[in-house]
């Protein structure tokens, strides 16, 4: 007997989190929403990687570090004090979303 497939991840839910909590390059104008913007998919690969990572047992710290590396290495941003806070908040929110989606409690580390 095969294991049941996990529920599909809603990209719109991840985008809600990413645009609200992260937006490291600051392209969403204040007061705007992402859903009708031509750049709505800008962070999809990073958000999906974190969501998938949590499904495979990634820790919150590893998810935070992944988002920091993405901002600094792939996007070429210089370190600044808010990056850690924003990456951690984003990782926590994705972890919570995935736990709710998969019907389990979030693990903090």
Short mmCIF file of C-alpha atoms in Angstrom, two decimals:
data_model
loop_
_atom_site.label_atom_id
_atom_site.label_comp_id
_atom_site.label_asym_id
_atom_site.label_seq_id
_atom_site.Cartn_x
_atom_site.Cartn_y
_atom_site.Cartn_z
CA UNK A 1 0.00 0.00 0.00
CA UNK A 2 1.38 3.42 -0.91
CA UNK A 3 1.47 6.42 1.39
CA UNK A 4 -1.12 9.12 0.68
CA UNK A 5 0.07 12.13 -1.23
CA UNK A 6 0.45 15.27 0.87
CA UNK A 7 -1.96 18.10 0.10
CA UNK A 8 -0.76 20.41 -2.68
CA UNK A 9 1.00 23.59 -1.65
CA UNK A 10 -0.94 26.71 -2.62
CA UNK A 11 1.48 29.04 -4.34
CA UNK A 12 -0.81 31.96 -3.56
CA UNK A 13 -0.44 31.24 0.17
CA UNK A 14 3.36 31.24 -0.15
CA UNK A 15 3.25 34.46 -2.15
CA UNK A 16 1.09 36.08 0.53
CA UNK A 17 3.78 35.20 3.06
CA UNK A 18 6.73 36.15 0.85
CA UNK A 19 5.40 39.53 -0.20
CA UNK A 20 4.22 40.42 3.31
CA UNK A 21 7.22 39.18 5.30
CA UNK A 22 10.21 39.11 2.96
CA UNK A 23 10.43 41.07 -0.36
CA UNK A 24 14.21 41.42 0.00
CA UNK A 25 14.69 43.60 -3.08
CA UNK A 26 11.72 45.80 -2.19
CA UNK A 27 9.89 45.75 -5.52
CA UNK A 28 6.32 45.75 -4.22
CA UNK A 29 5.25 49.38 -3.74
CA UNK A 30 3.87 50.24 -0.28
CA UNK A 31 0.14 49.67 -0.04
CA UNK A 32 0.05 47.48 -3.17
CA UNK A 33 -0.80 43.79 -3.36
CA UNK A 34 1.22 41.27 -5.32
CA UNK A 35 -1.48 39.34 -7.16
CA UNK A 36 -1.78 41.48 -10.28
CA UNK A 37 1.84 42.56 -10.53
CA UNK A 38 4.01 41.42 -13.45
CA UNK A 39 6.67 40.40 -10.93
CA UNK A 40 4.34 38.29 -8.71
CA UNK A 41 6.48 35.17 -9.30
CA UNK A 42 9.79 36.85 -8.42
CA UNK A 43 10.40 34.85 -5.21
CA UNK A 44 8.48 31.65 -6.04
CA UNK A 45 11.51 29.37 -6.33
CA UNK A 46 12.83 30.39 -2.91
CA UNK A 47 9.45 30.13 -1.17
CA UNK A 48 8.73 26.74 -2.76
CA UNK A 49 12.18 25.49 -1.78
CA UNK A 50 11.54 26.39 1.85
CA UNK A 51 8.05 24.85 1.82
CA UNK A 52 9.38 21.64 0.28
CA UNK A 53 12.26 21.67 2.71
CA UNK A 54 9.88 21.72 5.66
CA UNK A 55 8.05 18.73 4.19
CA UNK A 56 11.38 16.90 4.10
CA UNK A 57 12.32 17.84 7.68
CA UNK A 58 14.28 21.07 7.17
CA UNK A 59 14.85 23.00 10.40
CA UNK A 60 13.64 26.54 10.94
CA UNK A 61 17.25 27.72 11.23
CA UNK A 62 18.21 26.06 7.93
CA UNK A 63 15.20 27.65 6.22
CA UNK A 64 16.18 31.07 7.57
CA UNK A 65 19.77 30.61 6.41
CA UNK A 66 18.58 29.50 2.96
CA UNK A 67 16.55 32.70 2.55
CA UNK A 68 19.51 34.80 3.73
CA UNK A 69 21.83 33.09 1.24
CA UNK A 70 19.28 33.64 -1.54
CA UNK A 71 19.11 37.36 -0.77
CA UNK A 72 22.86 37.79 -0.43
CA UNK A 73 24.29 35.39 -3.01
CA UNK A 74 21.64 35.03 -5.71
CA UNK A 75 20.16 38.52 -5.46
CA UNK A 76 23.47 40.20 -4.66
CA UNK A 77 22.21 42.17 -1.66
CA UNK A 78 24.57 43.51 0.96
CA UNK A 79 23.89 42.34 4.52
CA UNK A 80 21.71 44.64 6.60
CA UNK A 81 20.17 44.20 10.07
CA UNK A 82 16.60 43.57 8.89
CA UNK A 83 17.54 40.67 6.60
CA UNK A 84 17.81 38.14 9.43
CA UNK A 85 14.54 39.27 11.01
CA UNK A 86 12.69 39.20 7.67
CA UNK A 87 14.10 35.81 6.67
CA UNK A 88 13.26 34.32 10.08
CA UNK A 89 9.70 35.71 10.01
CA UNK A 90 9.20 34.34 6.50
CA UNK A 91 10.55 30.92 7.43
CA UNK A 92 8.34 30.79 10.56
CA UNK A 93 5.24 31.73 8.57
CA UNK A 94 5.96 29.12 5.89
CA UNK A 95 6.61 26.53 8.60
CA UNK A 96 3.25 27.35 10.22
CA UNK A 97 1.47 27.19 6.86
CA UNK A 98 3.01 23.82 6.01
CA UNK A 99 2.18 22.40 9.45
CA UNK A 100 -1.45 23.48 9.08
CA UNK A 101 -1.60 22.16 5.52
CA UNK A 102 -0.15 18.80 6.48
CA UNK A 103 -2.13 18.57 9.75
CA UNK A 104 0.76 18.58 12.19
CA UNK A 105 2.33 20.86 14.77
CA UNK A 106 5.17 23.15 13.68
CA UNK A 107 8.60 22.24 15.03
CA UNK A 108 10.66 25.19 16.20
CA UNK A 109 14.15 23.98 15.34
#
